[in-house]
Coordinates of C-alpha atoms in Angstrom, one line a residue:
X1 CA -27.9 -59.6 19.4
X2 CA -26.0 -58.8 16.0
X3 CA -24.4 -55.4 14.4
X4 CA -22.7 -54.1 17.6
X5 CA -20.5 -51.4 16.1
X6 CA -17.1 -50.3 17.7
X7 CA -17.9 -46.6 17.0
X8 CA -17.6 -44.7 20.2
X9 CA -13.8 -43.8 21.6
X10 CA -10.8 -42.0 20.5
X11 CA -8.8 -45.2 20.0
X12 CA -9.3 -48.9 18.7
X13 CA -8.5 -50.1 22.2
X14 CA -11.7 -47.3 23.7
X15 CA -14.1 -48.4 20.6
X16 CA -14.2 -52.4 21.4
X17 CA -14.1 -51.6 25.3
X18 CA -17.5 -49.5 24.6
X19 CA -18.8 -52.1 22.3
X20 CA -18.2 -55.0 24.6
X21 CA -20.1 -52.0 27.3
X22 CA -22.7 -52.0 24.9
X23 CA -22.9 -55.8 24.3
X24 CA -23.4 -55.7 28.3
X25 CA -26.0 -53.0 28.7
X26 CA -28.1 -54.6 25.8
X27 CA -27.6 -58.2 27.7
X28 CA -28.9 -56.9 31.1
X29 CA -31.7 -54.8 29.5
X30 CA -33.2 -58.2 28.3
X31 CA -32.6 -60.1 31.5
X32 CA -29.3 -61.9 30.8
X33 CA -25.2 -60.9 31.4
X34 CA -22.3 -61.3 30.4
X35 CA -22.1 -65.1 31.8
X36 CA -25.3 -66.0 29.5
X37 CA -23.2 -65.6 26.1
X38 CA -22.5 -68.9 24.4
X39 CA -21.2 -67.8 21.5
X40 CA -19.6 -64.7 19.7
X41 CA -19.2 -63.7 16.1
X42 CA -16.8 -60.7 15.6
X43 CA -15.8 -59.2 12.0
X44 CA -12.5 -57.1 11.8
X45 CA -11.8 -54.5 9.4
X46 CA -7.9 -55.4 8.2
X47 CA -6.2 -54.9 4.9
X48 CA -3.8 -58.4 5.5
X49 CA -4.0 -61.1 7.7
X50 CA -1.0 -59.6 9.5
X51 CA -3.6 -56.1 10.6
X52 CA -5.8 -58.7 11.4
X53 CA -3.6 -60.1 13.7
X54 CA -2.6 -57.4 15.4
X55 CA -6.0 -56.0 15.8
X56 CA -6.6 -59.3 17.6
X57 CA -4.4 -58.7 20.2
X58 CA -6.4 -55.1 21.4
X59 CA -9.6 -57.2 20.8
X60 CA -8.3 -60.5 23.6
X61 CA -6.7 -57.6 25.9
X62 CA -10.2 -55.7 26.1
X63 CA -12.0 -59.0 25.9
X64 CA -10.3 -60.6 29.4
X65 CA -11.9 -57.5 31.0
X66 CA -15.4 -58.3 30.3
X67 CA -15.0 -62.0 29.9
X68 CA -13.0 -63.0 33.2
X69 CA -14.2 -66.8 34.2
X70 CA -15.1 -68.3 31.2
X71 CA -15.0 -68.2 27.5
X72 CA -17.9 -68.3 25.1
X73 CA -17.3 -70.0 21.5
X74 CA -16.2 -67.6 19.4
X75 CA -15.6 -66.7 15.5
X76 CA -13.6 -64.1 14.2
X77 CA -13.4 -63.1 10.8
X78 CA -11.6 -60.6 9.1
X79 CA -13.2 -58.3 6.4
X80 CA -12.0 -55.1 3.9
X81 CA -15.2 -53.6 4.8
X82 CA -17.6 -52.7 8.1
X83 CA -21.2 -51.0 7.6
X84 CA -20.2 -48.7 9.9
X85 CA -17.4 -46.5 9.2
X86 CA -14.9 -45.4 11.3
X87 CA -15.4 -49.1 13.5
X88 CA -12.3 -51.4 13.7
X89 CA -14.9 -53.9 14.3
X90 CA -18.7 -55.2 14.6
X91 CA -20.1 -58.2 17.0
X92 CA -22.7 -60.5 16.8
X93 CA -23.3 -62.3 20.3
X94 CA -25.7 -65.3 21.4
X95 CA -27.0 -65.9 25.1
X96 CA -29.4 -68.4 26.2
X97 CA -30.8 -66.0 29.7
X98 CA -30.1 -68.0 32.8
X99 CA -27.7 -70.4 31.3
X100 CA -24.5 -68.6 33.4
X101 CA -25.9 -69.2 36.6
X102 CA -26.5 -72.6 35.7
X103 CA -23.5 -74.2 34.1
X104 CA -22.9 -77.8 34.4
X105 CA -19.6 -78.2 33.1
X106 CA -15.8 -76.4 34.3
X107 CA -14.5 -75.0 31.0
X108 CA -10.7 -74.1 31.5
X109 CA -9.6 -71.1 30.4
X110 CA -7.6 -70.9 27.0
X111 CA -4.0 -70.3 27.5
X112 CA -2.3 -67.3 25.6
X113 CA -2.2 -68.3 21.2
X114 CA 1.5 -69.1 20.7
X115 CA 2.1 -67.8 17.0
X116 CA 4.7 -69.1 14.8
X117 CA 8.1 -67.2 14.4
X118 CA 7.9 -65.4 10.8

């Protein structure tokens, strides 16, 4: 599924919670979950790499919520401009149905991004 908007909330933080609840509803209406995504594309609205960054950090928090056991590949990429205003950010998600009840392989789970001292 592609061009999830974050529109809905009255916060960043409430607008990516609704559009990973959107991502979910959309997944289940076509037979699959959460489980069945293998990979995610996200694009961020930030002026610097720095807003970016930041932005990131609402986007993991609200991300662990929905995503709890395992971690789909994923691509973020930041961008001065969204198709739909007033969204901190869009997603693009791919899920092969079936494949979460079926994994073969133990994928850890990431440990926390240690960023450089500026």
């Amino acid at each position: 599924m592609s061009g999830i908007p974050a529109i809905e909330g009255d916060s960043d933080e409430a607008k990516i919670r609704w559009l990973f609840q959107q991502l979910q509803a959309h997944l289940e209406k076509a037979g699959a979950s959460l489980e069945d995504v293998v990979e995610l594309q996200s694009f961020h609205l930030a002026r610097d790499n720095a807003e970016f960054r930041a932005q990131m950090d609402i986007v993991l928090k609200v991300h662990a919520e929905f995503f709890k056991d395992r971690y789909p590949a994923w691509t973020a990429v930041g961008t001065t401009a969204l198709f739909s205003q007033g969204a901190p950010m869009e997603l693009r998600a791919e899920a092969l149905i079936g494949s979460g009840r079926a994994a073969r392989v133990s994928i850890p789970t990431p440990k926390a991004a240690v960023r450089p001292a500026q």
